Coordinates of C-alpha atoms and ligand atoms in Angstrom, one line a residue:
M63 CA 122.9 25.1 121.8
N64 CA 120.4 27.3 119.8
I65 CA 118.5 29.9 121.7
C66 CA 115.7 32.3 120.3
S67 CA 114.8 35.6 122.1
V68 CA 111.6 37.3 121.0
V69 CA 111.0 41.0 121.7
G70 CA 108.7 43.4 120.5
A71 CA 108.2 46.6 122.7
R72 CA 110.8 49.2 123.9
P73 CA 111.2 47.9 127.6
N74 CA 112.0 44.4 126.2
F75 CA 115.0 45.8 124.5
V76 CA 116.4 47.1 127.9
K77 CA 116.1 43.5 129.2
L78 CA 117.3 41.3 126.3
A79 CA 120.7 43.6 125.8
P80 CA 122.5 42.3 128.6
I81 CA 121.5 38.5 127.9
A82 CA 122.4 38.9 124.3
W83 CA 125.8 40.3 125.5
E84 CA 126.5 37.6 127.8
L85 CA 125.3 34.9 124.8
A86 CA 127.8 36.3 122.5
Q87 CA 130.5 35.2 125.0
H88 CA 129.4 31.6 124.4
A89 CA 130.9 30.4 120.9
A90 CA 128.7 27.3 121.1
V91 CA 125.7 29.1 121.4
R92 CA 123.5 30.4 118.5
H93 CA 121.6 33.3 119.5
C94 CA 118.9 34.2 117.2
I95 CA 116.7 37.4 118.0
V96 CA 113.0 37.7 116.5
H97 CA 111.7 41.4 116.8
T98 CA 107.8 41.1 116.4
G99 CA 107.5 44.9 115.5
Q100 CA 104.8 45.6 118.1
H101 CA 106.9 48.9 118.2
Y102 CA 108.1 50.0 115.2
D103 CA 109.0 54.2 115.3
A104 CA 112.5 54.8 115.1
A105 CA 112.3 56.6 118.5
L106 CA 111.2 53.6 120.0
V107 CA 113.1 50.9 118.4
D108 CA 116.3 52.0 116.4
A109 CA 117.6 54.4 119.0
F110 CA 117.2 51.8 121.7
L111 CA 119.0 49.0 119.8
H112 CA 121.7 51.6 119.0
D113 CA 122.1 52.6 122.6
L114 CA 121.9 49.3 124.1
R115 CA 124.6 47.9 121.3
L116 CA 121.8 45.1 120.6
P117 CA 122.6 43.3 117.2
P118 CA 119.8 43.9 114.5
P119 CA 117.3 41.3 114.6
H120 CA 117.7 38.1 112.5
Y121 CA 113.8 38.3 111.9
A122 CA 111.8 41.3 111.8
L123 CA 107.9 40.3 111.9
G124 CA 106.5 43.7 111.3
I125 CA 103.5 43.2 113.2
G126 CA 102.5 46.7 113.9
S127 CA 99.7 48.2 115.9
G128 CA 96.3 47.0 116.4
T129 CA 93.8 45.6 119.0
H130 CA 95.1 43.2 121.7
T131 CA 93.8 40.3 119.7
E132 CA 95.1 41.4 116.3
Q133 CA 98.5 42.0 117.7
T134 CA 98.8 38.7 119.4
A135 CA 97.2 36.5 116.8
R136 CA 99.2 38.3 114.1
T137 CA 102.5 37.7 116.1
M138 CA 101.6 34.1 116.5
L139 CA 100.9 33.2 112.8
A140 CA 104.2 35.1 111.8
L141 CA 106.3 33.7 114.6
E142 CA 105.5 30.2 114.1
P143 CA 107.2 29.3 110.8
V144 CA 110.4 30.9 112.1
L145 CA 110.4 28.7 115.4
R146 CA 109.5 25.8 113.3
Q147 CA 112.6 26.6 111.1
E148 CA 115.2 27.5 114.1
K149 CA 114.0 24.7 116.2
P150 CA 115.7 26.5 119.3
D151 CA 116.4 24.7 122.5
W152 CA 115.1 27.6 124.3
V153 CA 112.8 30.3 123.6
V154 CA 113.6 33.3 125.5
V155 CA 111.0 36.1 126.6
V156 CA 110.7 38.9 128.6
G157 CA 108.6 41.4 130.5
D158 CA 104.9 41.1 130.0
V159 CA 103.9 42.8 126.7
N160 CA 101.5 41.2 124.0
A161 CA 104.9 40.1 122.3
T162 CA 105.9 38.2 125.4
L163 CA 102.4 36.2 125.6
A164 CA 102.3 35.4 121.7
A165 CA 105.7 34.4 121.5
T166 CA 105.3 32.0 124.8
L167 CA 102.0 30.6 123.4
T168 CA 103.5 30.0 120.0
A169 CA 106.3 28.0 121.3
V170 CA 104.7 26.0 123.8
K171 CA 102.4 24.8 121.0
C172 CA 105.2 24.1 118.9
G173 CA 106.6 21.9 121.9
L174 CA 109.6 24.0 122.6
R175 CA 110.9 25.1 125.9
V176 CA 110.3 28.6 127.1
A177 CA 112.3 30.7 129.7
H178 CA 110.5 33.9 131.1
V179 CA 112.6 36.6 132.2
E180 CA 110.9 38.7 135.0
A181 CA 108.5 36.1 135.7
G182 CA 106.4 36.3 139.0
L183 CA 105.6 39.9 138.9
R184 CA 101.7 40.6 140.0
S185 CA 99.8 43.8 140.3
F186 CA 96.6 42.0 141.3
D187 CA 94.8 44.3 138.9
R188 CA 93.2 42.2 136.3
T189 CA 92.1 45.3 134.2
M190 CA 95.9 45.9 133.2
P191 CA 96.6 43.9 129.9
E192 CA 100.1 43.1 131.2
E193 CA 98.8 41.4 134.4
I194 CA 96.9 39.0 132.3
N195 CA 100.0 38.5 129.8
R196 CA 102.2 37.7 132.9
R197 CA 100.0 35.2 134.3
L198 CA 99.5 33.3 131.3
V199 CA 103.0 33.2 130.3
D200 CA 104.0 32.2 133.9
A201 CA 101.5 29.6 133.8
V202 CA 103.1 27.5 130.5
A203 CA 106.5 28.6 130.5
D204 CA 109.2 26.0 131.4
L205 CA 111.7 28.2 133.3
L206 CA 110.6 31.1 135.3
L207 CA 113.4 33.6 135.9
T208 CA 112.3 35.9 138.8
P209 CA 114.0 39.6 140.0
S210 CA 113.1 39.0 143.6
A211 CA 111.7 36.9 146.4
D212 CA 108.2 38.3 146.2
A213 CA 108.0 37.3 142.4
D214 CA 108.8 33.7 143.6
A215 CA 106.1 33.6 146.5
N216 CA 103.7 34.6 143.9
L217 CA 104.4 32.0 141.6
V218 CA 104.5 29.3 144.5
R219 CA 101.0 30.7 145.6
E220 CA 99.6 29.9 142.2
G221 CA 100.7 26.4 142.3
I222 CA 103.8 26.4 140.3
A223 CA 106.4 23.7 141.2
P224 CA 109.5 25.6 142.7
E225 CA 111.9 23.5 140.4
R226 CA 110.6 25.8 137.7
I227 CA 111.7 28.9 139.5
R228 CA 115.0 30.5 139.5
R229 CA 115.8 33.6 141.2
V230 CA 118.2 35.7 138.9
G231 CA 117.8 39.2 139.8
N232 CA 117.0 42.2 137.7
V233 CA 118.4 42.3 134.4
M234 CA 117.3 46.0 133.8
V235 CA 119.8 46.9 136.4
D236 CA 122.5 45.0 134.2
S237 CA 121.8 47.5 131.3
L238 CA 121.7 50.5 133.6
L239 CA 124.9 49.8 135.4
A240 CA 126.7 49.2 131.8
A241 CA 125.2 52.1 130.3
L242 CA 125.9 54.8 133.0
P243 CA 129.1 55.8 131.7
R244 CA 127.9 56.6 128.3
A245 CA 124.9 58.0 129.6
M246 CA 127.1 60.7 131.6
A247 CA 128.4 61.8 128.4
S248 CA 124.9 62.8 127.1
P249 CA 124.4 66.3 126.4
I250 CA 120.7 66.3 127.4
L251 CA 120.9 68.6 130.4
D252 CA 122.8 71.4 128.6
T253 CA 120.5 70.8 125.5
L254 CA 117.4 71.4 127.7
E255 CA 119.3 74.0 129.7
L256 CA 118.7 72.1 133.0
S257 CA 120.8 71.8 135.8
P258 CA 120.8 68.6 138.2
G259 CA 118.6 68.3 141.2
T260 CA 116.2 71.2 140.0
Y261 CA 113.4 69.5 138.1
A262 CA 111.0 66.8 137.6
V263 CA 110.8 64.1 134.7
V264 CA 107.5 62.5 134.2
T265 CA 106.4 59.6 131.7
L266 CA 102.7 58.1 131.3
H267 CA 101.4 55.7 128.8
R268 CA 99.4 53.3 130.8
P269 CA 96.0 52.8 128.8
S270 CA 94.0 53.6 132.4
N271 CA 95.8 56.9 132.8
V272 CA 96.0 58.3 129.3
D273 CA 93.0 56.6 127.2
D274 CA 90.5 58.1 129.8
P275 CA 90.0 61.8 129.0
P276 CA 89.1 62.7 132.6
T277 CA 91.9 60.8 134.2
L278 CA 94.6 62.2 131.6
R279 CA 93.1 66.0 132.3
R280 CA 93.4 65.3 136.2
L281 CA 97.1 64.1 135.9
L282 CA 97.9 67.1 133.7
A283 CA 96.3 69.4 136.0
A284 CA 98.4 68.0 138.8
L285 CA 101.7 68.2 136.7
V286 CA 100.7 71.9 135.7
Q287 CA 100.5 72.6 139.2
L288 CA 103.6 70.9 140.2
S289 CA 105.4 73.1 137.4
E290 CA 104.9 76.1 139.3
R291 CA 107.4 74.5 141.8
L292 CA 109.9 73.3 139.5
P293 CA 110.4 72.4 135.8
V294 CA 108.6 69.4 134.7
I295 CA 110.1 67.5 131.6
F296 CA 107.7 65.0 130.1
P297 CA 109.0 62.8 127.2
V298 CA 105.6 61.8 125.5
H299 CA 105.2 58.0 124.6
P300 CA 103.3 57.8 121.0
R301 CA 100.2 56.4 122.7
T302 CA 100.1 59.4 125.0
R303 CA 100.9 61.9 122.3
S304 CA 97.6 60.8 120.2
R305 CA 95.6 61.4 123.4
L306 CA 97.1 64.8 124.3
D307 CA 96.6 66.0 120.6
A308 CA 92.8 64.9 121.0
L309 CA 92.5 67.0 124.3
S310 CA 94.7 69.8 122.6
L311 CA 95.8 71.0 126.2
P312 CA 98.1 74.0 126.0
P313 CA 101.5 73.3 128.1
G314 CA 101.9 74.7 131.6
P315 CA 104.6 77.6 131.7
R316 CA 107.5 75.0 132.9
L317 CA 105.7 71.6 131.8
R318 CA 107.6 70.7 128.9
Y319 CA 106.9 68.0 126.2
L320 CA 109.5 66.4 124.5
P321 CA 109.5 63.4 121.8
P322 CA 110.5 59.9 123.1
L323 CA 114.2 60.0 124.0
G324 CA 117.0 57.3 123.5
Y325 CA 118.1 55.1 126.3
L326 CA 121.2 57.1 126.9
D327 CA 119.5 60.5 127.0
F328 CA 116.4 59.6 129.0
L329 CA 118.9 57.7 131.5
Q330 CA 121.1 60.8 131.8
L331 CA 117.8 63.0 132.2
W332 CA 115.7 61.0 134.8
R333 CA 118.9 60.1 137.0
Q334 CA 119.9 63.6 137.7
A335 CA 116.0 64.6 138.2
R336 CA 114.7 65.7 141.7
L337 CA 111.8 63.6 141.5
V338 CA 110.5 61.1 138.7
L339 CA 106.7 60.7 138.2
T340 CA 105.7 57.6 136.4
D341 CA 103.3 54.8 135.5
S342 CA 106.2 52.8 133.9
G343 CA 107.1 49.6 135.7
G344 CA 110.8 49.6 134.6
L345 CA 111.3 53.1 135.7
Q346 CA 110.1 52.4 139.2
E347 CA 112.9 49.7 139.3
E348 CA 115.8 51.9 137.6
T349 CA 114.8 54.8 139.9
T350 CA 115.2 52.5 143.2
A351 CA 118.6 51.3 141.7
L352 CA 120.2 54.6 141.5
G353 CA 118.2 56.3 144.4
V354 CA 115.9 58.9 142.6
P355 CA 112.9 59.6 144.5
C356 CA 109.8 58.0 142.3
L357 CA 106.0 58.7 142.8
T358 CA 103.9 56.0 140.8
L359 CA 100.9 57.5 139.3
R360 CA 99.1 54.2 139.6
P361 CA 96.8 52.4 142.3
T362 CA 99.1 49.5 142.3
T363 CA 102.6 48.1 141.5
E364 CA 103.7 44.7 140.4
R365 CA 107.1 45.8 142.0
P366 CA 106.3 46.3 145.6
I367 CA 110.0 45.8 146.4
T368 CA 110.8 49.1 145.1
V369 CA 108.5 50.6 147.7
W370 CA 109.7 48.4 150.6
E371 CA 113.5 48.5 149.5
G372 CA 113.8 51.3 147.3
T373 CA 112.6 55.1 146.6
N374 CA 109.1 54.3 145.0
R375 CA 105.9 55.5 146.4
V376 CA 102.4 54.5 144.9
V377 CA 100.4 57.7 145.1
G378 CA 97.3 56.8 142.3
T379 CA 95.9 59.3 140.2
N380 CA 94.2 61.9 142.6
P381 CA 95.9 65.4 142.0
A382 CA 95.8 66.3 145.8
A383 CA 97.7 63.0 146.7
I384 CA 100.1 63.6 144.1
L385 CA 101.1 67.1 144.9
S386 CA 101.0 66.3 148.6
A387 CA 103.5 63.4 147.8
A388 CA 105.7 65.5 145.5
E389 CA 105.8 68.1 148.2
A390 CA 107.0 65.3 150.8
C391 CA 109.7 64.3 148.3
L392 CA 110.9 68.1 147.6
S393 CA 111.3 68.7 151.2
G394 CA 112.9 65.3 152.0
P395 CA 116.4 64.3 151.7
Y396 CA 118.4 64.4 148.4
P397 CA 120.2 62.9 146.9
I398 CA 119.3 59.6 148.4
E399 CA 121.9 56.7 148.7
P400 CA 120.7 53.8 146.8
R401 CA 119.8 50.6 148.4
R402 CA 119.4 47.9 145.8
P403 CA 117.2 45.0 146.5
A404 CA 119.5 41.7 146.4
L405 CA 120.7 40.4 143.0
W406 CA 120.0 43.7 141.5
D407 CA 123.7 43.8 141.0
G408 CA 124.4 44.1 137.7
R409 CA 124.9 40.1 137.2
A410 CA 121.7 39.0 136.2
A411 CA 122.4 38.3 132.6
G412 CA 125.2 36.1 133.8
R413 CA 122.9 34.0 136.2
I414 CA 120.2 33.7 133.2
V415 CA 122.5 32.4 130.8
E416 CA 124.0 29.9 133.4
A417 CA 120.3 28.5 133.9
L418 CA 119.7 28.3 130.2
L419 CA 122.9 26.6 129.4
S420 CA 122.5 24.2 132.3
G421 CA 118.6 23.6 131.8
Ligands
LIG50 C1 103.2 48.5 125.2 C2 103.0 47.6 126.3 C3 103.2 47.9 127.6 C4 104.7 48.4 127.7 C5 104.6 49.5 126.7 C6 106.1 50.5 126.5 C7 101.2 45.8 125.8 C8 100.0 45.1 126.3 N1 101.5 46.8 126.3 O1 102.5 49.5 125.3 O2 103.0 47.0 128.7 O3 104.7 49.4 128.8 O4 104.6 49.0 125.4 O5 106.4 51.4 125.5 O6 101.8 45.0 125.2 N2 102.5 53.5 118.5 C9 103.3 54.3 117.8 N3 104.6 53.7 117.4 C10 104.9 52.4 117.8 C11 104.3 51.7 118.6 C12 103.0 52.1 119.0 O7 102.8 55.1 117.2 O8 106.1 52.4 117.5 C13 101.4 54.0 118.8 C14 100.1 53.4 118.0 O9 99.1 54.6 118.0 C15 99.6 52.2 118.8 C16 100.1 52.7 120.4 O10 101.1 53.5 120.1 O11 98.3 52.0 118.7 C17 100.0 51.5 121.5 O12 100.8 51.0 121.1 P1 101.0 49.2 121.7 O13 102.5 48.8 121.5 O14 99.7 48.7 121.5 O15 101.0 49.4 123.3 P2 101.9 50.7 124.4 O16 100.7 51.4 124.6 O17 103.1 51.0 123.6

């Protein structure tokens, strides 16, 4: 069997890694990895491939940045000859980034079967580019591999035949649990002179938060205020970096900006944090998996199970709401015993590969 996985952005690598490790156990399977190049900085790509023990991609399409249309269209044009040459039995796509959409459209138009890992998540917010990507990918992919029962229900509500849906669990948790022993050896806390449980970690990169200067200013004002309570560590995504530079804001006394971190250093940093504030989807799941309190700085989440069963609270972007939720966390219990949702057990990749090989 020939399986071709297409990845493009940092969170994709985290989702692909356990699938690649699992496929490598099957001698009769050729697994070819295509990196579209949506993300290209070493801090977002090389450090992750290394930390996640992902082999270098067989094809690097070098697409780079651009408008959503440019990125999607350039990926489709560059990917089509690769897929026509490889003729895979499955094209595997993960997550909801532009590379995911572009690869899905290209594959179905080449008559190839597509399996979507992390299918069925919905924020019901059509202003998010990822929501459009999710809906389109799930509408045409052949095999929809979901992380949780709410995702199955979303798909069924959209009229998708249950035979196309297979619940496999959360593959990001596979990466997390596998990397934990190595992350524990990371010197990041010593380097930053931090002690476990005494600081907050922030990530922000959603266009709705960082591309709108008044919103970004509001969020930063809340973070500066929070930093009077405890140190706030903020590894800055490149999209956010350019927006922060444009605002030329001074850091608060204990609000510390860092460059993007590798997977292991970042895992070690957030897992020891007293509190995480984020607009990332993956981090909402990861904090739930390890029992770290998380505030989601968005009005919605496509991962409600992290609220129902995990440590996540969706607080939006109003500074007063953020600060009062942070205060509630800081006076709440800590550490929190993780309650992992069903099938978030570190074995999702095994179930994914089983579904591919039997399909
Ligand atoms: C993308 C995904 C988002 C995901 C995020 C994870 C889409 C629509 N968005 O957002 O869902 O959560 O990745 O990181 O697919 N840039 C660099 N270096 C890079 C890549 C980008 O400096 O290696 C800068 C460029 O200025 C670029 C901007 O970041 O224009 C945004 O990059 P892009 O890939 O378009 O979207 P992200 O915000 O990274």
